CSV table of C-alpha atoms in Angstrom, one decimal:
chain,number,residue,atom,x,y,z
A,1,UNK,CA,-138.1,39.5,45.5
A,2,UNK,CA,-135.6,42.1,44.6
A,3,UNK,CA,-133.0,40.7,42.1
A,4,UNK,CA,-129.5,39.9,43.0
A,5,UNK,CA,-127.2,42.6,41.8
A,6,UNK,CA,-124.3,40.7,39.6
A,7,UNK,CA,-120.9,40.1,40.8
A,8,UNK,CA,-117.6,39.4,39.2
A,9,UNK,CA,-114.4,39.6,40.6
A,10,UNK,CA,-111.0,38.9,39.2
A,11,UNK,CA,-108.3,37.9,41.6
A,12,UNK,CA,-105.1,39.2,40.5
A,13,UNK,CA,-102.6,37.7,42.4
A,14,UNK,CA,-103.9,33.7,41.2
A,15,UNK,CA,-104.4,35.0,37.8
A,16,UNK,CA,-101.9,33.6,35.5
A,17,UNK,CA,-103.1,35.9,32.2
A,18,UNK,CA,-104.1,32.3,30.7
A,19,UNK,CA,-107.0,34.6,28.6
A,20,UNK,CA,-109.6,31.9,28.7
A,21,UNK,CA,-111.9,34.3,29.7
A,22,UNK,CA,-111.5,36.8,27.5
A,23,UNK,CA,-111.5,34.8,24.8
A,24,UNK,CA,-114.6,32.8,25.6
A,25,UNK,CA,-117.3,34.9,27.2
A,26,UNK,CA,-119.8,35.0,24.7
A,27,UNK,CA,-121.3,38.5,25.5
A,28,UNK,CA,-117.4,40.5,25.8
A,29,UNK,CA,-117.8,41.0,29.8
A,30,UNK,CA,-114.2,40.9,30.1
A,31,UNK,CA,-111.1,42.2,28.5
A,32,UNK,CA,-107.6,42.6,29.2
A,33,UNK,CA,-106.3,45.5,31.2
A,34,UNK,CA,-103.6,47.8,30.9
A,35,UNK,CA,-102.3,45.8,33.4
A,36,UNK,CA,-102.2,42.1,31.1
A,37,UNK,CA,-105.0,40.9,33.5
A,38,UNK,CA,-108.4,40.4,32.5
A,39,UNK,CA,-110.5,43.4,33.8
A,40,UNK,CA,-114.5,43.6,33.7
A,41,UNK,CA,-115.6,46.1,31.2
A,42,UNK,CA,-119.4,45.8,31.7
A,43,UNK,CA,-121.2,44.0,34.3
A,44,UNK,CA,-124.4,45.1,33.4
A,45,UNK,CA,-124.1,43.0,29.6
A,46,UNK,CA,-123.1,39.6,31.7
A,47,UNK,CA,-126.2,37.1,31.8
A,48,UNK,CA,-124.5,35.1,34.1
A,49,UNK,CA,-123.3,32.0,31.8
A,50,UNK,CA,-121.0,31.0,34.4
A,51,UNK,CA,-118.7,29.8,31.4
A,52,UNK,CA,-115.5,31.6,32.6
A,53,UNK,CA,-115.6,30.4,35.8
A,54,UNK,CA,-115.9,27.2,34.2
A,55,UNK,CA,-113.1,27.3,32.2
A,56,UNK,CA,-110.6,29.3,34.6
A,57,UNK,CA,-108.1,26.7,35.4
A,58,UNK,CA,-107.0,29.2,37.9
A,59,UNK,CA,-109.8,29.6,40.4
A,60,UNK,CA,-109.7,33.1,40.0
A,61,UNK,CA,-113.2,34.2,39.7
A,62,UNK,CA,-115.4,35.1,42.3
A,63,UNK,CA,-119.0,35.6,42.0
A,64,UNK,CA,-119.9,35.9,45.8
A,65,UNK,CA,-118.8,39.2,47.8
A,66,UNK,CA,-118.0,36.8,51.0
A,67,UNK,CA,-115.9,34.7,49.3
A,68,UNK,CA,-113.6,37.5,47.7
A,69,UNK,CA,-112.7,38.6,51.5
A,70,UNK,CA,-112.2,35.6,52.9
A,71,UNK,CA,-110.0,34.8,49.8
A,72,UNK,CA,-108.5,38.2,49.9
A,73,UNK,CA,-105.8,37.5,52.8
A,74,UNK,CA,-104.6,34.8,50.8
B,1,UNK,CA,-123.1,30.3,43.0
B,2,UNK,CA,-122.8,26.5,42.1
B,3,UNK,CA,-120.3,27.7,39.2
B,4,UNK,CA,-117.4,28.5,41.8
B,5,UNK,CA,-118.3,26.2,44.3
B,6,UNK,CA,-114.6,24.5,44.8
B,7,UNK,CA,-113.4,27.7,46.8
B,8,UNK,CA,-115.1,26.0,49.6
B,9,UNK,CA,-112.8,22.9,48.7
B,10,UNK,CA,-109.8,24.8,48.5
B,11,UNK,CA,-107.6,23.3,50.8
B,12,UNK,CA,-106.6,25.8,53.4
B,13,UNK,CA,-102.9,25.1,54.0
B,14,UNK,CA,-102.0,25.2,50.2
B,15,UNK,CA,-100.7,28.3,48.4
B,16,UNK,CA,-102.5,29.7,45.4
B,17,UNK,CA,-101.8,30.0,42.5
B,18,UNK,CA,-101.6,26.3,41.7
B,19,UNK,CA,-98.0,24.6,40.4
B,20,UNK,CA,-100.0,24.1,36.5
B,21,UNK,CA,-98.9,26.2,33.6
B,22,UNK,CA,-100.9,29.1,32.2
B,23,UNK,CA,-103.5,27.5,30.5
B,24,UNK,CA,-103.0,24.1,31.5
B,25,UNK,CA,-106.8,22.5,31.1
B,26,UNK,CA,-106.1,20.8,34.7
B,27,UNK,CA,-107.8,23.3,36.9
B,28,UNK,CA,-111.2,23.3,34.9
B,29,UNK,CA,-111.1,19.4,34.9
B,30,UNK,CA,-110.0,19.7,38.8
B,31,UNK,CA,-113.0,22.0,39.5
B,32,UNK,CA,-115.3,20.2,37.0
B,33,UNK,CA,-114.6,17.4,39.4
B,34,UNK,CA,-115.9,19.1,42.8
B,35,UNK,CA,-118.5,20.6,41.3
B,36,UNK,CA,-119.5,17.0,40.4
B,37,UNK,CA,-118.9,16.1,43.5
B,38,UNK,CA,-121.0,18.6,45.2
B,39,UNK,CA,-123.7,18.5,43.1
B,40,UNK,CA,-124.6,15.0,44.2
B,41,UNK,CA,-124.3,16.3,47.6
B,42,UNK,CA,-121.1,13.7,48.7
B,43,UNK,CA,-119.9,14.9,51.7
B,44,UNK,CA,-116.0,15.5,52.2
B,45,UNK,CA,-115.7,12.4,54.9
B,46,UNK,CA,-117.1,10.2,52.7
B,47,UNK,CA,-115.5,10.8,49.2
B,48,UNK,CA,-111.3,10.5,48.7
B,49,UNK,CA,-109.8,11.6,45.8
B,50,UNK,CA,-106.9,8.9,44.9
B,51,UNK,CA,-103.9,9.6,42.3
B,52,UNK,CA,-100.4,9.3,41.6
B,53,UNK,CA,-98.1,10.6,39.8
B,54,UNK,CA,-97.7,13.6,37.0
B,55,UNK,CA,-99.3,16.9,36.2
B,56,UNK,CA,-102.8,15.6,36.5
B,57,UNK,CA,-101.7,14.0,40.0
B,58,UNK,CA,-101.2,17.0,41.5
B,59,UNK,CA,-105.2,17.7,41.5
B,60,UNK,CA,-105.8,15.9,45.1
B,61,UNK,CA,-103.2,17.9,46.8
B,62,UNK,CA,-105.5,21.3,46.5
B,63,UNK,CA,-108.6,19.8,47.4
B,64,UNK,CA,-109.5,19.6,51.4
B,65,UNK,CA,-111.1,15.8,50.4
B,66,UNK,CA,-109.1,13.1,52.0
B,67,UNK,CA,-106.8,11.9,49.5
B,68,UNK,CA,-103.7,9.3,48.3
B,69,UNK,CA,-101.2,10.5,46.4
B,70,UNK,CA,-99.3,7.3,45.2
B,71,UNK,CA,-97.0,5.5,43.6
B,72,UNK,CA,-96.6,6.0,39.9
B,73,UNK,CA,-99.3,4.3,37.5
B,74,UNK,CA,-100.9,2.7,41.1
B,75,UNK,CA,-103.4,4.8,41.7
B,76,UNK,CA,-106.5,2.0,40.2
B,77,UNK,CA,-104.9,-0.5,42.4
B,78,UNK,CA,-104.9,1.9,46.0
B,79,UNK,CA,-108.0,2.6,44.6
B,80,UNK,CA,-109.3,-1.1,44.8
B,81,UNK,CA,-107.7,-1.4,47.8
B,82,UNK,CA,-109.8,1.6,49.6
B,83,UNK,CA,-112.7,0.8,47.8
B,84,UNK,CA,-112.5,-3.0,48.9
B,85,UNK,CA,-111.3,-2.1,52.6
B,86,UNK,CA,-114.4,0.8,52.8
B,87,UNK,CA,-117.7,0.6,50.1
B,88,UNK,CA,-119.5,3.0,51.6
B,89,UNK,CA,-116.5,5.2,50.2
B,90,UNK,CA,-117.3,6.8,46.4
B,91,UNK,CA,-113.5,7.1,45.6
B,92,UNK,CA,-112.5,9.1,42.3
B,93,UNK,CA,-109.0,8.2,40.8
B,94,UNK,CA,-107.2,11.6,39.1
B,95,UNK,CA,-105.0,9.9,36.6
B,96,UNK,CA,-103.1,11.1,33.7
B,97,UNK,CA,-102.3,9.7,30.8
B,98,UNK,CA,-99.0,8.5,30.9
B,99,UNK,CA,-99.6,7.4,34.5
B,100,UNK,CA,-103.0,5.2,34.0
B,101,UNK,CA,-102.1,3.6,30.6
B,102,UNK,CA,-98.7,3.6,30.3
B,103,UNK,CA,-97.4,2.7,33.3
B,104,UNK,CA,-100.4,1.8,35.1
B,105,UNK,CA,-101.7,0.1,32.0
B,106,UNK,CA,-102.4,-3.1,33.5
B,107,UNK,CA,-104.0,-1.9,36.6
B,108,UNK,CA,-106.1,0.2,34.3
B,109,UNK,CA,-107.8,-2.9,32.3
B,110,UNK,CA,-108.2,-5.3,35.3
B,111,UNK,CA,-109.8,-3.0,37.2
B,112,UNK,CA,-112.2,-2.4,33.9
B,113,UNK,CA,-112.4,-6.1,33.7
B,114,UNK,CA,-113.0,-6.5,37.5
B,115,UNK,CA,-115.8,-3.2,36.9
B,116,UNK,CA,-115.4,-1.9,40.8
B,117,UNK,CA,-117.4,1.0,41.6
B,118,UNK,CA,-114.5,3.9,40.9
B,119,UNK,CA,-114.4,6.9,39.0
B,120,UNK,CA,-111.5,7.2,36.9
B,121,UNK,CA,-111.2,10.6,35.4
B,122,UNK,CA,-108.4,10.1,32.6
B,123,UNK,CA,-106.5,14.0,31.8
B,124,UNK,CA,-105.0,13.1,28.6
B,125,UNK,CA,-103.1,16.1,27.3
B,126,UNK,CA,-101.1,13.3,25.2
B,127,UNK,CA,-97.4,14.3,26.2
B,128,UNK,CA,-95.6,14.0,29.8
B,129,UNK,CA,-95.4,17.1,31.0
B,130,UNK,CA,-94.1,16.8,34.7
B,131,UNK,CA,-90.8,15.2,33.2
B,132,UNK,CA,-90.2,16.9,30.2
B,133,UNK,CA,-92.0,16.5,27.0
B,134,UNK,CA,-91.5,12.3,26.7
B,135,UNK,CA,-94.8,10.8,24.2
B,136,UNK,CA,-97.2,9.4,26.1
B,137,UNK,CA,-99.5,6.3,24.8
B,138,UNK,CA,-102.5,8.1,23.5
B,139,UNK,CA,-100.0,10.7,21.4
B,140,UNK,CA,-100.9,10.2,17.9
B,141,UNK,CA,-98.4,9.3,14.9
B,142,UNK,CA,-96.7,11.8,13.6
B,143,UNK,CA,-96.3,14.2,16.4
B,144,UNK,CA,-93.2,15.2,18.4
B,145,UNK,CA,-92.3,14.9,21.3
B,146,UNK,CA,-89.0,14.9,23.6
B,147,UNK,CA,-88.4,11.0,23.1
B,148,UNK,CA,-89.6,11.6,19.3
B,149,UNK,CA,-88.0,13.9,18.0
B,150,UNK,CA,-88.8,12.8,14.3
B,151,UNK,CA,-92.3,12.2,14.9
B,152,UNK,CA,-94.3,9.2,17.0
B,153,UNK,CA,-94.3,6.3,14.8
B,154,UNK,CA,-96.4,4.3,17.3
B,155,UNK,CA,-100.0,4.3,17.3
B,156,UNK,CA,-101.9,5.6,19.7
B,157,UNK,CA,-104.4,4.0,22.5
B,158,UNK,CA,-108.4,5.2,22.1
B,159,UNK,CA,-109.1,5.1,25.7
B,160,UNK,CA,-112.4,4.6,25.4
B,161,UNK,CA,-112.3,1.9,22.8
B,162,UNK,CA,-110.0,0.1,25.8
B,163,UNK,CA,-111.9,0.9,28.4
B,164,UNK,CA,-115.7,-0.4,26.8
B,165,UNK,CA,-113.5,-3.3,25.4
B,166,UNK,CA,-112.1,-4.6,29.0
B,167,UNK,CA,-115.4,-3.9,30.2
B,168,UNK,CA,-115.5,-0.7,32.3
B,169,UNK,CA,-119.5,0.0,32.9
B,170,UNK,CA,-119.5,3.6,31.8
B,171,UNK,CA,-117.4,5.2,29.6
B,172,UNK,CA,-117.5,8.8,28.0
B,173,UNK,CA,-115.1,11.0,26.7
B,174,UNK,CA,-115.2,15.6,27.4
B,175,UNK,CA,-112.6,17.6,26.6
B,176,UNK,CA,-111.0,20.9,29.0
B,177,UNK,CA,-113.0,23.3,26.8
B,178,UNK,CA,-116.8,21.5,27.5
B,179,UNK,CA,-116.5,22.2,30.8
B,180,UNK,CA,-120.5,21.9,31.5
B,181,UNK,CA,-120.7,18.6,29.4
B,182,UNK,CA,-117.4,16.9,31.4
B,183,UNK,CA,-119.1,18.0,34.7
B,184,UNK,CA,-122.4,16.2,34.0
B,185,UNK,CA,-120.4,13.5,33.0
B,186,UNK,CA,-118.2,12.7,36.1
B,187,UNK,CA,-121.8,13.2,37.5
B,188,UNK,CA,-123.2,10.3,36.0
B,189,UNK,CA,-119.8,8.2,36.4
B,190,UNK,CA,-119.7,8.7,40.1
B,191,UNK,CA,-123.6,8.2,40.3
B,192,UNK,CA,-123.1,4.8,38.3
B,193,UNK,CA,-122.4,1.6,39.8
B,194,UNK,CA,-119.3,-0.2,38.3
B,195,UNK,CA,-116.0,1.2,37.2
B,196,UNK,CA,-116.5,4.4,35.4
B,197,UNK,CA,-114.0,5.8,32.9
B,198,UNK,CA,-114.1,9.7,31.9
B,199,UNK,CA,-110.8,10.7,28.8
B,200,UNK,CA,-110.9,14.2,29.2
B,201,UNK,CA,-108.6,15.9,26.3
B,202,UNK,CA,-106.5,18.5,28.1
B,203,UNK,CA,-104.4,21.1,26.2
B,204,UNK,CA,-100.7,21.2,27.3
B,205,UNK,CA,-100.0,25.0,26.1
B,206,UNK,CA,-96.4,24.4,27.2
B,207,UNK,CA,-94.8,21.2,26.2
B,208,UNK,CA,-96.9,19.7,23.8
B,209,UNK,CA,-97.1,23.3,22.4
B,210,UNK,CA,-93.6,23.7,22.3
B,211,UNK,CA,-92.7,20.2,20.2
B,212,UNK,CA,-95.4,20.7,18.0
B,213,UNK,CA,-95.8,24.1,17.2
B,214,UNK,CA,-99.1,24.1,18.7
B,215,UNK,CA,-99.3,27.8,19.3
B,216,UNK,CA,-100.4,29.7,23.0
B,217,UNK,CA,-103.2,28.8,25.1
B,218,UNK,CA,-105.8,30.0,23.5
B,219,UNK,CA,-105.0,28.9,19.9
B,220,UNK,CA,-104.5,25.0,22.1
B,221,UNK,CA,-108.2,25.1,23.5
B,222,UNK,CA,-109.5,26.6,19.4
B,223,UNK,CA,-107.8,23.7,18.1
B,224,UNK,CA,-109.8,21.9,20.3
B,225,UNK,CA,-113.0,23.2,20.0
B,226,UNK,CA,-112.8,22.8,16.5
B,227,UNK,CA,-112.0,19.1,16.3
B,228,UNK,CA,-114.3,17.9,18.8
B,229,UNK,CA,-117.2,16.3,16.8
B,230,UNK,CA,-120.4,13.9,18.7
B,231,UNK,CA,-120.4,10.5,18.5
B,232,UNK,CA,-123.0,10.5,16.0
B,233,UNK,CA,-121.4,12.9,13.5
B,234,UNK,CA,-118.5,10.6,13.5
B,235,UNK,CA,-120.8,7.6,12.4
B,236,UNK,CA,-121.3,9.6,9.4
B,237,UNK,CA,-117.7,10.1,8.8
B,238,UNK,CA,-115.3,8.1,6.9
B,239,UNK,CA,-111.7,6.9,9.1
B,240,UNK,CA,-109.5,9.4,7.0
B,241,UNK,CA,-112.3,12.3,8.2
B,242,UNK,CA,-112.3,10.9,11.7
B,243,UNK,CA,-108.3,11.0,12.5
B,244,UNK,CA,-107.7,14.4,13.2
B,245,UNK,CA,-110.8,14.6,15.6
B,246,UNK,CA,-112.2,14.4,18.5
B,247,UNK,CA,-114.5,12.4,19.5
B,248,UNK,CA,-116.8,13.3,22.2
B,249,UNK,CA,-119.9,11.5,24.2
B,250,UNK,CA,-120.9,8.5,25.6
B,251,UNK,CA,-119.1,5.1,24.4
B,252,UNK,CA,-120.7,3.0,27.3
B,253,UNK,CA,-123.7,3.0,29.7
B,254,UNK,CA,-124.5,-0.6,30.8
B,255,UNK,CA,-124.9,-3.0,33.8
B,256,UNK,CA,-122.9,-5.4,34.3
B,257,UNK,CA,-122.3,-6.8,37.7
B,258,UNK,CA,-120.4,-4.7,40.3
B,259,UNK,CA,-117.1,-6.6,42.1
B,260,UNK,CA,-117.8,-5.7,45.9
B,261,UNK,CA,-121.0,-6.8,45.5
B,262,UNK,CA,-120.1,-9.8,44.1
B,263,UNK,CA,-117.4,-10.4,46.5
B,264,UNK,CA,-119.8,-9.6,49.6
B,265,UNK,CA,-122.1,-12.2,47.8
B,266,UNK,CA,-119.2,-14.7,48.0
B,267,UNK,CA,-118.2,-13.5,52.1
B,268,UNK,CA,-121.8,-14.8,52.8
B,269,UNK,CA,-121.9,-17.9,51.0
B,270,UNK,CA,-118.3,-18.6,52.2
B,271,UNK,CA,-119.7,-18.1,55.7
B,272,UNK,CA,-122.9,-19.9,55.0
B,273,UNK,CA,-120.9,-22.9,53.9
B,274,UNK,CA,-118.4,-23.0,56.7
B,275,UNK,CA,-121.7,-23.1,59.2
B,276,UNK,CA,-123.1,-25.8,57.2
B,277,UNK,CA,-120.5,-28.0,57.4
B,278,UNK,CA,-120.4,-27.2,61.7
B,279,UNK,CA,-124.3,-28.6,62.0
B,280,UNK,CA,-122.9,-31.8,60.4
């Protein structure tokens, strides 16, 4: 079975620049953007810890492609 | 994945972002909660989420589960009330800690002492955020607050110390920053029969930050990663070691009888009686 090709994606407009995950993924996935939001650097490092999804307080990180459109008109 | 599962518990009428500061620890306990939930496959229809009022009470309002928002410090006794009215419910109580101890302080040991089968998830953050920086009951001595503006000179409530005391069933204490470890642990309160009590130390990156020179959000959920020791380091450790920290694990796992059992034991013998005394 082919494997899943990884997905992360950062919803902007619930983001409120909190940094937890920045500051906590262990392998430096994400980091802040020109911007001041979190922006992912390199998917390919991410072994899928799930640790900043965990400790978003924000709900702003989606892992599924589905969910970030049917988020998106929010 | 399982990780983000409470965008399918969003509630849809609700705008996003949430009302809770940046870097408030209440959204990772909110969504450590529904992935709790989830995990032990409870269905929306037959789980309400029941709080009442402060920060951490706003938690029920984004989730699509059926919910009470109460009165302040009540929401143990609506909780009883459901619970009693409906077991077949598994009904989870979102309290803070100025809601269930100080005000709600009574309803907070009888229904230990009474050990119904509720979930009590307890976001202490030690401060009360929603009306402006007052010290809560778990604040410990010596730091400021609004209402203390020399330092707290009262000592502070161990909620888990109260809780195993007035007999709650299962009590354990997480903090914001062990998400994964909080998660399992609201798992194996709401599994557990009895009245289950989960502290969960929250950082409050604006208030409590602000009268104690606390520093940002990040430097708030350091502080506590670096305090937080097991149960069994702090054995080791003498009382003067063991003040500024954290204390994490299980306090309680035990059995002691459950009250709507008991009290549907009581409907039957009650109604046993009453037909015994007909045939005479």
């Amino acid at each position: 079975m082919a494997k899943k090709t990884k997905y992360l994606y950062i919803k902007k407009n619930w983001c409120k620049q909190c940094m937890f995950c920045v500051e906590f993924c262990p392998r430096d996935v994400i980091e802040v953007g020109e911007d001041g939001y979190p922006r992912i650097v390199d998917i390919t490092k991410c072994r899928e810890c799930t640790l900043c999804i965990s400790l978003c307080p924000e709900f702003a990180i989606i892992t599924e492609p589905e969910v970030t459109e049917q988020l998106e008109v929010r | 994945m399982m990780q983000d599962i409470i965008h399918q518990y969003l509630r849809p009428s609700k705008k996003f972002p949430h009302v809770w500061c940046p870097g408030c620890g209440d959204g990772i306990v909110l969504s450590a909660i529904v992935r709790a939930i989830h995990s032990l496959g409870k269905s929306k229809n037959e789980t309400v989420l029941v709080s009442g009022i402060g920060c951490s009470s706003r938690a029920p309002v984004y989730v699509d589960f059926p919910a009470l928002h109460g009165t302040h410090g009540r929401a143990l006794a609506f909780a009883t009330g459901i619970k009693m009215a409906n077991p077949e419910l598994t009904v989870v109580v979102i309290t803070g800690d100025g809601d269930g101890l100080a005000i709600g302080g009574n309803h907070f040991i009888h229904a230990c002492r009474r050990n119904i089968d509720i979930t009590a998830v307890v976001f202490n953050n030690s401060i009360y955020g929603m009306t402006g920086g007052q010290y809560s009951p778990t604040m410990k001595v010596n730091d400021y607050g609004a209402t203390a503006p020399y330092g707290n000179i009262e000592r502070p409530f161990d909620v888990c110390d109260l809780a195993s005391a007035a007999g709650a069933n299962f009590v354990a204490r997480a903090t914001a920053y062990h998400a994964i470890m909080l998660e399992k642990f609201i798992k194996m309160g709401i599994a557990k029969k009895g009245l289950s009590i989960i502290d969960v130390i929250t950082p409050c990156p604006t208030l409590y930050s602000f009268y104690n020179k606390a520093g940002k959000n990040i430097d708030m959920m350091e502080s506590i990663r670096d305090r937080t020791i097991t149960i069994q380091k702090a054995e080791q450790l003498s009382d003067a070691e063991k003040e500024d920290k954290i204390v994490v694990g299980i306090f309680a796992n035990r059995d002691f009888p459950e009250y709507t059992g008991i009290y549907s034991d009581l409907m039957e013998r009650a109604k046993r009686s009453v037909k015994d005394e007909e045939l005479l």
